[in-house]
Tab-separated table of C-alpha atoms in Angstrom:
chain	number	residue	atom	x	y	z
N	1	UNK	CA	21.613	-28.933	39.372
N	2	UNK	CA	23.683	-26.297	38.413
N	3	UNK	CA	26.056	-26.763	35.715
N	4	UNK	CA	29.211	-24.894	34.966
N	5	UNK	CA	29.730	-22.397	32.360
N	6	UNK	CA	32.388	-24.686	30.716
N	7	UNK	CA	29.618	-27.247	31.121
N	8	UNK	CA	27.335	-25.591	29.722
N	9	UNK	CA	29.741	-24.291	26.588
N	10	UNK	CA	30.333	-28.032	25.947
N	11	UNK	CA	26.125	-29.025	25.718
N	12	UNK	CA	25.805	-25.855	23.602
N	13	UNK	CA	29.455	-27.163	21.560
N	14	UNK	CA	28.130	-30.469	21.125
N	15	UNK	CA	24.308	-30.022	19.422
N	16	UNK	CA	26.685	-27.497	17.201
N	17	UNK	CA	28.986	-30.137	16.118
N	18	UNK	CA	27.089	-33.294	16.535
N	19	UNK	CA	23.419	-32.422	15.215
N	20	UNK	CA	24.240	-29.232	13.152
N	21	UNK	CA	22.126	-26.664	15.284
N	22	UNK	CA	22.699	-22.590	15.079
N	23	UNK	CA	24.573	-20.953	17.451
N	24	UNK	CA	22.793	-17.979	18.449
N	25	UNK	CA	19.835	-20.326	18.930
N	26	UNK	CA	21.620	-22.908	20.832
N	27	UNK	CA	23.243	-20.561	23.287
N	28	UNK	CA	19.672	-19.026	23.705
N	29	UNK	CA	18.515	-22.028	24.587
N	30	UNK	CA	20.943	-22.821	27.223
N	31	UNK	CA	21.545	-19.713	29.009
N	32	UNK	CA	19.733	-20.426	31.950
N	33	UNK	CA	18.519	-17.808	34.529
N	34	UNK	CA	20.509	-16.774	37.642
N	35	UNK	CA	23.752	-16.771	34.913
N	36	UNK	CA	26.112	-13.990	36.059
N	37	UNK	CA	27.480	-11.534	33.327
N	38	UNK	CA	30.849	-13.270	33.346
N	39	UNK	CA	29.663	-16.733	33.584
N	40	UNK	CA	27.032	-15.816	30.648
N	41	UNK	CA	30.296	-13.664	28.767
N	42	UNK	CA	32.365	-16.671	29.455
N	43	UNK	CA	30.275	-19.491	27.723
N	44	UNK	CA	29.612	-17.110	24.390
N	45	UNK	CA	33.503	-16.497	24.463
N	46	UNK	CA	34.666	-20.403	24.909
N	47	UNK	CA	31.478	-21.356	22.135
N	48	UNK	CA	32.274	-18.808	19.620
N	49	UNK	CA	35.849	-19.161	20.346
N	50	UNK	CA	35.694	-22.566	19.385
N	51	UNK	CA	33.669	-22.737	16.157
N	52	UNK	CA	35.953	-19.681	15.083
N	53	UNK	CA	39.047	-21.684	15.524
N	54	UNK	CA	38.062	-25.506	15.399
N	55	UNK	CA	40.540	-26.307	12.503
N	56	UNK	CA	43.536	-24.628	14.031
N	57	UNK	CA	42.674	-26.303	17.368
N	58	UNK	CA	41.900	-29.547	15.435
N	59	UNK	CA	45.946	-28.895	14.259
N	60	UNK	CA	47.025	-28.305	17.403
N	61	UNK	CA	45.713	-31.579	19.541
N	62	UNK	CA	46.451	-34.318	16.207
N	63	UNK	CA	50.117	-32.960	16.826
N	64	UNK	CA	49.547	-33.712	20.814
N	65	UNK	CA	47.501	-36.800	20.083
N	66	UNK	CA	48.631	-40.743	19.212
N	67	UNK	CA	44.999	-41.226	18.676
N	68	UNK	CA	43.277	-39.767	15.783
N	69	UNK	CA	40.803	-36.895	15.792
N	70	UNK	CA	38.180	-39.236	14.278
N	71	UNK	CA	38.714	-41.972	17.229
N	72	UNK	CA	38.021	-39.737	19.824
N	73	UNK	CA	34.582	-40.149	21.711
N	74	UNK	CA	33.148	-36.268	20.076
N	75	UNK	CA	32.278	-35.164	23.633
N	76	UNK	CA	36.033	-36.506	24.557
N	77	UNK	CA	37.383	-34.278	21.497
N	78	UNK	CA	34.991	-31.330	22.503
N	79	UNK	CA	36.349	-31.199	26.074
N	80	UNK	CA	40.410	-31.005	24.819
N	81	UNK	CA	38.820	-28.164	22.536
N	82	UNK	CA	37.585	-26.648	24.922
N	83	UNK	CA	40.701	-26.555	27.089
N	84	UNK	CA	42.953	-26.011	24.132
N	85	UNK	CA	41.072	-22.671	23.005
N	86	UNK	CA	41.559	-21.598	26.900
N	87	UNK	CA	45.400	-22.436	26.908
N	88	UNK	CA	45.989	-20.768	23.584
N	89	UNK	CA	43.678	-17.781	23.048
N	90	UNK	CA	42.120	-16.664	26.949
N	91	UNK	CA	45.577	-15.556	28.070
N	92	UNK	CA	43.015	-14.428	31.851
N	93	UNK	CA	42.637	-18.121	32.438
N	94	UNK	CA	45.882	-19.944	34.190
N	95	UNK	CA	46.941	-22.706	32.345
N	96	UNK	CA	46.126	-24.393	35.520
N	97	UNK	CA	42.735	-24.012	36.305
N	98	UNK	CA	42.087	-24.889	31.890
N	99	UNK	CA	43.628	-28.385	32.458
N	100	UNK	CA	41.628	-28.955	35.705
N	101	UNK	CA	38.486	-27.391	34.249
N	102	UNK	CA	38.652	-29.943	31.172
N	103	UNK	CA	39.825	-32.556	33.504
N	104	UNK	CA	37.094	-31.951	35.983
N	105	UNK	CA	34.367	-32.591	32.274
N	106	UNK	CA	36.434	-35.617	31.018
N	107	UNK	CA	35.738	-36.719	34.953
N	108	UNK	CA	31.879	-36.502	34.559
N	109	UNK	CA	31.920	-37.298	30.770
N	110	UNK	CA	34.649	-40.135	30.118
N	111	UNK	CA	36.226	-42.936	32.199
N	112	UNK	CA	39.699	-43.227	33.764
N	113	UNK	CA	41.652	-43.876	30.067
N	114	UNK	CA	40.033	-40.272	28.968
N	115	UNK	CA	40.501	-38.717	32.370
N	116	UNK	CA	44.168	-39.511	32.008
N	117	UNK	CA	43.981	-38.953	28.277
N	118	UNK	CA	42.912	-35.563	28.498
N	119	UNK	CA	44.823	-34.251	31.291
N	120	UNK	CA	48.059	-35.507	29.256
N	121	UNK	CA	47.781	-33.665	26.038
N	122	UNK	CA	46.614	-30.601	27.463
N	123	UNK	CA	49.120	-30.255	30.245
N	124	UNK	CA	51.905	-31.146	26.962
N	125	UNK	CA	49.999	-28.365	25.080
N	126	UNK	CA	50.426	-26.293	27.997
N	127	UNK	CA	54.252	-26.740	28.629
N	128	UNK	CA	55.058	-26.623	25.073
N	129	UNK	CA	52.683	-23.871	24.119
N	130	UNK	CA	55.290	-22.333	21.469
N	131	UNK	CA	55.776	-25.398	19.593
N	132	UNK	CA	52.255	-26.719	19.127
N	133	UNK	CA	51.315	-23.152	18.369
N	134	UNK	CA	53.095	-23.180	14.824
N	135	UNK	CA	51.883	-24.146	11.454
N	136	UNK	CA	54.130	-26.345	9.472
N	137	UNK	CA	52.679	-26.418	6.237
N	138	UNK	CA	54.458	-24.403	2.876
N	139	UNK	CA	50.991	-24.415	0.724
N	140	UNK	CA	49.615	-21.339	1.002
N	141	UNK	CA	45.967	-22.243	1.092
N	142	UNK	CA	46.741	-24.840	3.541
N	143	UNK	CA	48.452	-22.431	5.589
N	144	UNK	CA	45.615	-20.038	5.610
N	145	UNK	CA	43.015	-22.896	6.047
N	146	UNK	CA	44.819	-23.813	9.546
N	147	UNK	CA	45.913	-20.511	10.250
N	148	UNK	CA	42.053	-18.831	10.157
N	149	UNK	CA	40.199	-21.959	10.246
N	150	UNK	CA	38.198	-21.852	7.040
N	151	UNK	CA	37.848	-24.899	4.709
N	152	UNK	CA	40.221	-25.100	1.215
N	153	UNK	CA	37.405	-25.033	-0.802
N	154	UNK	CA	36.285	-21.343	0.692
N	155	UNK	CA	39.647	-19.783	0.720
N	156	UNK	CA	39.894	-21.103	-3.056
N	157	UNK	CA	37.348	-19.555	-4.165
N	158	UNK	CA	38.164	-16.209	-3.011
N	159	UNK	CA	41.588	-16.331	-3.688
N	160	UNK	CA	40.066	-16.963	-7.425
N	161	UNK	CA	37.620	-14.112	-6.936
N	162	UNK	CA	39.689	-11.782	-4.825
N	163	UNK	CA	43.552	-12.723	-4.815
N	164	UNK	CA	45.568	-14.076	-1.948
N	165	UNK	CA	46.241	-10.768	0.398
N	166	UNK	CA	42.090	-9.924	0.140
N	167	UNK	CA	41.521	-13.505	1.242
N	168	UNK	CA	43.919	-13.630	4.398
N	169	UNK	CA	42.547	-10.426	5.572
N	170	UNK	CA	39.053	-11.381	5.075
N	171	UNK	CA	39.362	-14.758	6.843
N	172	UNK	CA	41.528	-12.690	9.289
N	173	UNK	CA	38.584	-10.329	10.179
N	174	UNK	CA	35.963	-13.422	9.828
N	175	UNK	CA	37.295	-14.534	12.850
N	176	UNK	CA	36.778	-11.301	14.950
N	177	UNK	CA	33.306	-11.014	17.420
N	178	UNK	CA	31.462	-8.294	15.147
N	179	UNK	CA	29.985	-5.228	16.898
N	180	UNK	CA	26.457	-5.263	17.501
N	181	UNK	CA	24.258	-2.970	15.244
N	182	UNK	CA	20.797	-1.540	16.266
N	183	UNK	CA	18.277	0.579	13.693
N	184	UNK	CA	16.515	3.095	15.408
N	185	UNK	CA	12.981	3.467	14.694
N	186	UNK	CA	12.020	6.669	13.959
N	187	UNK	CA	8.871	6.543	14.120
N	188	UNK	CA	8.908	6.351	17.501
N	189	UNK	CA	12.302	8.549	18.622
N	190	UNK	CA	15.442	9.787	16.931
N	191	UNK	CA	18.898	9.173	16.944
N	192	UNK	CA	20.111	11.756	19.173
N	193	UNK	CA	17.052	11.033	21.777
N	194	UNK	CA	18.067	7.387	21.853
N	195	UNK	CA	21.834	7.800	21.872
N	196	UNK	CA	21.614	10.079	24.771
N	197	UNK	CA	18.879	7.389	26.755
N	198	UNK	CA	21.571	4.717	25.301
N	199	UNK	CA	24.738	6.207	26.666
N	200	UNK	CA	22.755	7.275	30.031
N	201	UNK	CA	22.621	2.952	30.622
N	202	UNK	CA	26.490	3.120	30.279
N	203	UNK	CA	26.272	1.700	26.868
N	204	UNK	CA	29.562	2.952	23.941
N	205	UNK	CA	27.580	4.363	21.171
N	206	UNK	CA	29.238	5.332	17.404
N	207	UNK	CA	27.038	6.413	14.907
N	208	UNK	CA	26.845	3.924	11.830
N	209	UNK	CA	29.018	4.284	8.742
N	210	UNK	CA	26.958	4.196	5.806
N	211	UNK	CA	23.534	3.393	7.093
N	212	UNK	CA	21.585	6.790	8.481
N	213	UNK	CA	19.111	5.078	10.937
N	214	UNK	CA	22.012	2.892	12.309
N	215	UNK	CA	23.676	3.409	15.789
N	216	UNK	CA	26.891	0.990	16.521
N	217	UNK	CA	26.961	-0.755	20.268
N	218	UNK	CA	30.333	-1.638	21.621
N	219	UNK	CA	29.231	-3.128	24.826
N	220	UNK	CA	25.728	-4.793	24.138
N	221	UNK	CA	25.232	-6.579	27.210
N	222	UNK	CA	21.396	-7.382	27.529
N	223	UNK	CA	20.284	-4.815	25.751
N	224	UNK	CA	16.908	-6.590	24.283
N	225	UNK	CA	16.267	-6.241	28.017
N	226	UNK	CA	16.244	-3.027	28.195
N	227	UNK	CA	12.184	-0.367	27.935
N	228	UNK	CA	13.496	1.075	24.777
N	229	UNK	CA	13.427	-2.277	22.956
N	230	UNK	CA	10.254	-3.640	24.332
N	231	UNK	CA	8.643	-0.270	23.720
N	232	UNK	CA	10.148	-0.993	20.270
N	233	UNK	CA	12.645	1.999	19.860
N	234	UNK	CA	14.777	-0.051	18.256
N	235	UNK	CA	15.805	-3.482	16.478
N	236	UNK	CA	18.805	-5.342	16.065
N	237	UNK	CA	19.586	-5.488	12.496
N	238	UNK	CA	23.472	-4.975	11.080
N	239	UNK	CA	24.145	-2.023	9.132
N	240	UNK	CA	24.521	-3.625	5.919
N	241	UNK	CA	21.192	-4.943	5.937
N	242	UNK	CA	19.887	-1.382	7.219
N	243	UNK	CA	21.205	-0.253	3.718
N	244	UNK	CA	18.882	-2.376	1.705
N	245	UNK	CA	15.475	-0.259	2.712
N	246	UNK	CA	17.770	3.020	2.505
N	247	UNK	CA	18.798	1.769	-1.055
N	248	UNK	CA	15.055	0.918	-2.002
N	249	UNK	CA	13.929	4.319	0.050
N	250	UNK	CA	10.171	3.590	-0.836
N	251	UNK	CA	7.796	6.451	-1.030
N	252	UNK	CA	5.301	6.647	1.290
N	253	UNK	CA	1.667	4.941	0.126
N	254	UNK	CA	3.387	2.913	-1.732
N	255	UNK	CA	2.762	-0.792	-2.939
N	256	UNK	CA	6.257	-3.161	-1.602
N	257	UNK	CA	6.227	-6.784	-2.163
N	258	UNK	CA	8.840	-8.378	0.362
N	259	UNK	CA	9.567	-11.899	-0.511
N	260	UNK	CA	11.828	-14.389	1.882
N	261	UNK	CA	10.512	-11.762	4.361
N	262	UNK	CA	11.697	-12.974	7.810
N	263	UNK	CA	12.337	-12.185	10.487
N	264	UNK	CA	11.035	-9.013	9.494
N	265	UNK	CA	13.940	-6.237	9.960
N	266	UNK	CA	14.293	-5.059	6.542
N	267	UNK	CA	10.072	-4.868	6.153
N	268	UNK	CA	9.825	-2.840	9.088
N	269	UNK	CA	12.291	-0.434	7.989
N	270	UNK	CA	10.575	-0.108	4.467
N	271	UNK	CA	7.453	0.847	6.594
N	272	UNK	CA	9.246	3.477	8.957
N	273	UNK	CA	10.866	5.423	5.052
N	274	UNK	CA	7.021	4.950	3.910
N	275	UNK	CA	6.367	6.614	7.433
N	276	UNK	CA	3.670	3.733	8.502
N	277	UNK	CA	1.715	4.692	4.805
N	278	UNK	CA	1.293	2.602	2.381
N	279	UNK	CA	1.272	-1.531	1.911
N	280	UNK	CA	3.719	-3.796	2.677
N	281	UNK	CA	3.119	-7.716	1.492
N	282	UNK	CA	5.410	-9.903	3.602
N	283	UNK	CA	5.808	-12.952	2.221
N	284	UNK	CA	7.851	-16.406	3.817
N	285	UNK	CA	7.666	-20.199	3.310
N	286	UNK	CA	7.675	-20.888	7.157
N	287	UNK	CA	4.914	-20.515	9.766
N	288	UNK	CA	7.202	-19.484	12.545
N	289	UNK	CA	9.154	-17.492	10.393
N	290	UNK	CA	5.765	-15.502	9.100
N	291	UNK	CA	5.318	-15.394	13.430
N	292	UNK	CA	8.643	-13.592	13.967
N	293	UNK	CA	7.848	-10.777	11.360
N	294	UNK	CA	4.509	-10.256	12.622
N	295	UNK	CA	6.165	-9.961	16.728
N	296	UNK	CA	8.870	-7.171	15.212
N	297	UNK	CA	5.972	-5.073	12.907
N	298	UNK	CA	3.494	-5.238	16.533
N	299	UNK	CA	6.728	-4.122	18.766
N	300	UNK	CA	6.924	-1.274	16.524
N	301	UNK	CA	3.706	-0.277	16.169
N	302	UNK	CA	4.141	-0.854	12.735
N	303	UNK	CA	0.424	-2.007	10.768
N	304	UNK	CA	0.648	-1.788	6.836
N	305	UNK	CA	2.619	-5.010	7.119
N	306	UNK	CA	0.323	-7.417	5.313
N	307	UNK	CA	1.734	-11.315	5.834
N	308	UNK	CA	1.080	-14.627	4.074
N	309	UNK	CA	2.634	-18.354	3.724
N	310	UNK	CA	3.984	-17.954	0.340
N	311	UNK	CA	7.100	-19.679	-1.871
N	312	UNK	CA	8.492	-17.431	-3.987
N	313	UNK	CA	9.485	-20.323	-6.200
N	314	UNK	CA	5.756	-20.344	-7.480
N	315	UNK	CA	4.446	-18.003	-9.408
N	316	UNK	CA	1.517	-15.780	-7.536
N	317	UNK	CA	-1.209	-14.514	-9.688
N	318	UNK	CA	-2.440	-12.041	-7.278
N	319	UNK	CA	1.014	-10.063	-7.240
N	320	UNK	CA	1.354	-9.489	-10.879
N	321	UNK	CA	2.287	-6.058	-12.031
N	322	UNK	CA	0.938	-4.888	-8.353
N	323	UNK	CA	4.429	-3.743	-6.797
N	324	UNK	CA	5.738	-0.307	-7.147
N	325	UNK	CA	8.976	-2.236	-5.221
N	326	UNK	CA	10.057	-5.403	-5.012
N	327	UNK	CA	12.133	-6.821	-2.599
N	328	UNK	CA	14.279	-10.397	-2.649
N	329	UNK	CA	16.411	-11.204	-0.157
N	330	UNK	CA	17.280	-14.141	-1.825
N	331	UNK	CA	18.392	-17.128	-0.199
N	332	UNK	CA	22.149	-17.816	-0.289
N	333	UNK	CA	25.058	-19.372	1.377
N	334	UNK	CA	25.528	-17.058	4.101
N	335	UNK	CA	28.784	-16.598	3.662
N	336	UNK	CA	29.207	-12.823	4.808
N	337	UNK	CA	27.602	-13.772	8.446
N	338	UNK	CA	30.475	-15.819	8.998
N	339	UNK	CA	31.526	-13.214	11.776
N	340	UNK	CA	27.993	-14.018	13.877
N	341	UNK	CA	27.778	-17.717	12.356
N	342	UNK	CA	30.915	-18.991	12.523
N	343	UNK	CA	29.719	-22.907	12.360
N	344	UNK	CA	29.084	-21.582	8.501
N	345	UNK	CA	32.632	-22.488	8.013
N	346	UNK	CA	31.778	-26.412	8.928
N	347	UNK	CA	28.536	-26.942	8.082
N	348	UNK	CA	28.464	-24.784	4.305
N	349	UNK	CA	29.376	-27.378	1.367
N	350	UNK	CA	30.722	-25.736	-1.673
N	351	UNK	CA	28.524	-27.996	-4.099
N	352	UNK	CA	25.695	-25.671	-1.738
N	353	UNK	CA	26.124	-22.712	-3.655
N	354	UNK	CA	25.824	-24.207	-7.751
N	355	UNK	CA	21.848	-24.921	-5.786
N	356	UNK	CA	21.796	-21.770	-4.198
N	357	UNK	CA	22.280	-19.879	-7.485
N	358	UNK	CA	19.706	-22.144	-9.783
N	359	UNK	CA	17.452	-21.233	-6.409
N	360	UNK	CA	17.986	-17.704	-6.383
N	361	UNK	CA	17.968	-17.417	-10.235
N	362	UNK	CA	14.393	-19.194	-10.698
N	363	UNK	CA	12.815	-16.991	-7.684
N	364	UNK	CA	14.485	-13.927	-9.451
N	365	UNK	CA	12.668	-14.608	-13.019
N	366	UNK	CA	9.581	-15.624	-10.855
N	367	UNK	CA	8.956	-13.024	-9.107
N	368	UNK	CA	10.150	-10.286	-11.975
N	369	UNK	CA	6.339	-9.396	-13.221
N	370	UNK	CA	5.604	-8.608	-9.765
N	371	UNK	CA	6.546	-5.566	-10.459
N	372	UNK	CA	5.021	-2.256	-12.338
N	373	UNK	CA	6.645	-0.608	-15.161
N	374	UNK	CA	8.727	1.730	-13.842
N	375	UNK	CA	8.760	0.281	-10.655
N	376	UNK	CA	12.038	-0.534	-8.777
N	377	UNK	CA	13.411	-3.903	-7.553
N	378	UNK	CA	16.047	-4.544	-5.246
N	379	UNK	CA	18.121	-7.974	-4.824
N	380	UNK	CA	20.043	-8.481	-1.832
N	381	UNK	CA	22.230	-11.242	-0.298
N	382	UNK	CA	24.334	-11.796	2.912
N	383	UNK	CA	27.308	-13.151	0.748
N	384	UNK	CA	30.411	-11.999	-0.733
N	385	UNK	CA	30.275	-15.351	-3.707
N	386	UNK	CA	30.254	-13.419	-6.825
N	387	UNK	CA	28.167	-16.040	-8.598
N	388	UNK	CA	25.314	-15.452	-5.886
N	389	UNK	CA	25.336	-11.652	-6.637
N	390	UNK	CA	27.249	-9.427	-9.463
N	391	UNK	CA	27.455	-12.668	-11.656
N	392	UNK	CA	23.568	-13.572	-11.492
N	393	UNK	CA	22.521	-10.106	-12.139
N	394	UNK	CA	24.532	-9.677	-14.841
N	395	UNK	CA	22.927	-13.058	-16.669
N	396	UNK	CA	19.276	-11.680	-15.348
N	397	UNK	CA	19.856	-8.057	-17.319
N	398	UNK	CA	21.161	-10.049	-20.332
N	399	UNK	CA	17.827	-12.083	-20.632
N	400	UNK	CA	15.564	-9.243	-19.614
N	401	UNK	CA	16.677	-6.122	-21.726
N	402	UNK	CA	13.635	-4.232	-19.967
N	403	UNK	CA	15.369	-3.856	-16.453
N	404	UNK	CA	18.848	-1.320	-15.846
N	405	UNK	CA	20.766	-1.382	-12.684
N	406	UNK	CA	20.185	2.162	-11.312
N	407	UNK	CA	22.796	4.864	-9.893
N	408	UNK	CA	22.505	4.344	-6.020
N	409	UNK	CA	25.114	7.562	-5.158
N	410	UNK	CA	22.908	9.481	-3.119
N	411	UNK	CA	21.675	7.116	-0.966
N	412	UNK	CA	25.014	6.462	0.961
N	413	UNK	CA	26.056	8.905	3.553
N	414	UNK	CA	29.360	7.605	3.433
N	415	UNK	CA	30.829	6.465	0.100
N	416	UNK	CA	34.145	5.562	1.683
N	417	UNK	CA	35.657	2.373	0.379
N	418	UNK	CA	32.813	1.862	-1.724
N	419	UNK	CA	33.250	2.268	-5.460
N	420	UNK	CA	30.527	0.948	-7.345
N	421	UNK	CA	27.793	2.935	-6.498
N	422	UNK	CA	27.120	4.413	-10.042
N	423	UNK	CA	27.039	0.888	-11.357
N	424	UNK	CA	24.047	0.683	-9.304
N	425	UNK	CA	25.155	-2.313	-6.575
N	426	UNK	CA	27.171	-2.506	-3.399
N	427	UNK	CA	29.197	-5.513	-2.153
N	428	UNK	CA	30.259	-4.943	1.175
N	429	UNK	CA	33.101	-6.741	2.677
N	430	UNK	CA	33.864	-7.496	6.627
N	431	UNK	CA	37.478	-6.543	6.399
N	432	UNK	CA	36.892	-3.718	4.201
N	433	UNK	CA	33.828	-2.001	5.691
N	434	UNK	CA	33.372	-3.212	8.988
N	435	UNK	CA	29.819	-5.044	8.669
N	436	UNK	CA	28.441	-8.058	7.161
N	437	UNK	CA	29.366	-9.622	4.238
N	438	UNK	CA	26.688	-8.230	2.185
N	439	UNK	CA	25.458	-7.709	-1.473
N	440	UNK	CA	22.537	-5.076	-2.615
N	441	UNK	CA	21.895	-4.010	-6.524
N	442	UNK	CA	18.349	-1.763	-7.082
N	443	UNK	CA	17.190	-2.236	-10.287
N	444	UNK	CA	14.728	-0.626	-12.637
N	445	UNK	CA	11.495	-2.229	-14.682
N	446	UNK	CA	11.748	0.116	-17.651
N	447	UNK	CA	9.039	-1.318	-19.451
């Protein structure tokens, strides 16, 4: 039987909400073949649409509702969300065909009370669109909470951390669809050869900002379906992350160690600097994850990737004073993907990141004799929380005198808006510099 795209955005909606599952998986898992462009565009724009707004929208319907939020059957609840982010924020859709559409679900979903439930608050969201629209709170992180749909606790924090004006903007742009970024592989083509190929499909390419093997897609429709990317001309891998193996920029025949390895991106692009010389030890916790790095390195005809089952939270004899780099891409809240991820914002508990840091801390001094004198180490995390990245270095170089962050200038091509390259770390922002939320600092093993 063939379901809907609003039908389907409400399965996909409801294993998000109800059973905690990732987006980008769950919409993967759902998009079924014979799925028209605007069908398959439609679903990923009610979905993300949702999850980017659910506390606004959750504002919005316990103004229009006598029942509360918590009392409504959660497919019930997901339906009105559904139709509320149409009325509100997809200004293409008639208010019409909205109510009907979420009627037409509540129909198949709910009984006649919801049928009749639904179809009234909607219709009086609809009529009074102005009214339910505004936010009637005078705390400011309240206001920002509802406004941008991020929980107290987050906007706290970085209102701590960064001060109120940084914060709006930055939940602001967290609630923007991110362009896509690919990394070219050059050991199989160049930038020019595959821009040209790229813009030939019909595709908007921009060159990346900081990141020299990154291209910027506007219009990415499909494009893992495309010969380039099974012939493996390229990945998909943000620019921000592209910047860790620039940072590292490994010499070729060298010895890497890549711990928390998966899915692969950033040890495939150590191997393409090393120019396919050299050895690369891959190292994850998961099976399936050690799977998905092993699929990218084939794709690319890359083979000095060398993978094994490994947690970096136990020490590993056979990697002692072995690596002339060292790579941790530590585990961490996330909280910089928020853009691609938005069910971060609902499913991320604040008491999360005190664990994360102990984590990331422990692997950190773990892993730290890895690593030759002399030899380089680089710590990266897809976060902006200070305590994940400038604070835990800091307390790592007090306690271990024999490692210096290192000056990183030359290994940006664009230093715009970045102003802590001598310091020898990066923190890059969303709102600021238009990719992930993302922390990198290269440090040195001086003896």
């Amino acid at each position: 039987m063939n379901l809907s795209a609003r039908e389907i955005a409400l399965n996909i909606l409801y294993e998000i909400f109800e059973n905690g599952a990732f987006s980008n998986i769950t919409i993967k898992k759902h998009l079924v073949e014979g799925l028209d462009h605007k069908e398959e565009g439609l679903i990923r724009e009610i979905v993300y649409g949702v999850l980017e707004n659910d506390i606004y929208i959750n504002y919005i319907i316990s103004k229009a509702s006598k029942i509360k939020l918590k009392k409504i059957h959660p497919v019930i609840l997901i339906i009105l969300k559904i139709g509320v982010y149409q009325l509100i924020f997809i200004d293409r859709i008639p208010p019409s065909a909205a109510v009907n559409e979420s009627v037409n679900l509540a129909k198949k979903h709910g009984h006649k009370g919801t049928i009749g439930f639904v179809n009234g608050i909607l219709r009086n969201i609809s009529r009074n669109k102005d009214e339910f629209m505004k936010i009637e709170v005078k705390d400011k992180i309240d206001y920002i909470s509802i406004k941008y749909s991020h929980p107290k606790w987050m906007i706290k924090r970085w209102i701590k951390d960064y001060g109120d004006e940084f914060t709006e903007e930055l939940c602001r742009k967290n609630n923007e669809s991110p362009e896509l970024n690919i990394r070219i592989n050059t050991l199989k083509t160049n930038k020019d050869e595959l821009k040209e190929r790229l813009i030939d499909y019909g595709f908007i390419v921009k060159d990346g900002i900081y990141a020299r093997d990154s291209l910027i897609i506007e219009n990415p429709v499909r494009i893992t379906e495309l010969p380039e990317f099974k012939k493996g001309h390229f990945i998909i891998q943000d620019e921000s992350s592209t910047l860790v193996g620039q940072i590292m920029d490994p010499i070729s025949g060298s010895t890497v160690v890549d711990l928390c390895s998966a899915p692969g991106g950033k040890a495939t692009h150590l191997a393409q600097i090393m120019n396919n010389k050299g050895k690369i030890l891959s190292r994850d916790i998961y099976e399936h994850k050690i799977r998905l790095i092993e699929e990218n390195a084939r794709r690319l005809d890359i083979n000095i990737i060398e993978t094994s089952i490994s947690d970096a939270t136990k020490r590993d004899e056979s990697l002692v004073n072995i690596a002339d780099y060292l790579l941790l891409d530590a585990p961490c809240s996330g909280l910089g993907l928020i853009r691609r991820k938005p069910e971060i914002k609902r499913n991320r508990r604040e008491e999360d990141i005190d664990e994360l840091v102990k984590l990331q801390y422990d692997i950190l001094n773990n892993v730290k004799d890895y690593l030759k004198i002399g030899g380089i180490l680089i710590y990266s995390t897809c976060t902006i929380e200070k305590d994940e990245n400038i604070n835990l270095i800091n307390k790592f170089l007090e306690k271990n005198k024999n490692f210096k962050l290192v000056n990183i200038e030359d290994k940006i091509k664009n230093k715009q808006d970045i102003t802590t390259l001598k310091s020898g770390y990066i923190q890059l922002f969303p709102h600021i510099h238009n990719t992930d939320g993302f922390y990198i600092a290269k440090i040195i093993k001086e003896r």
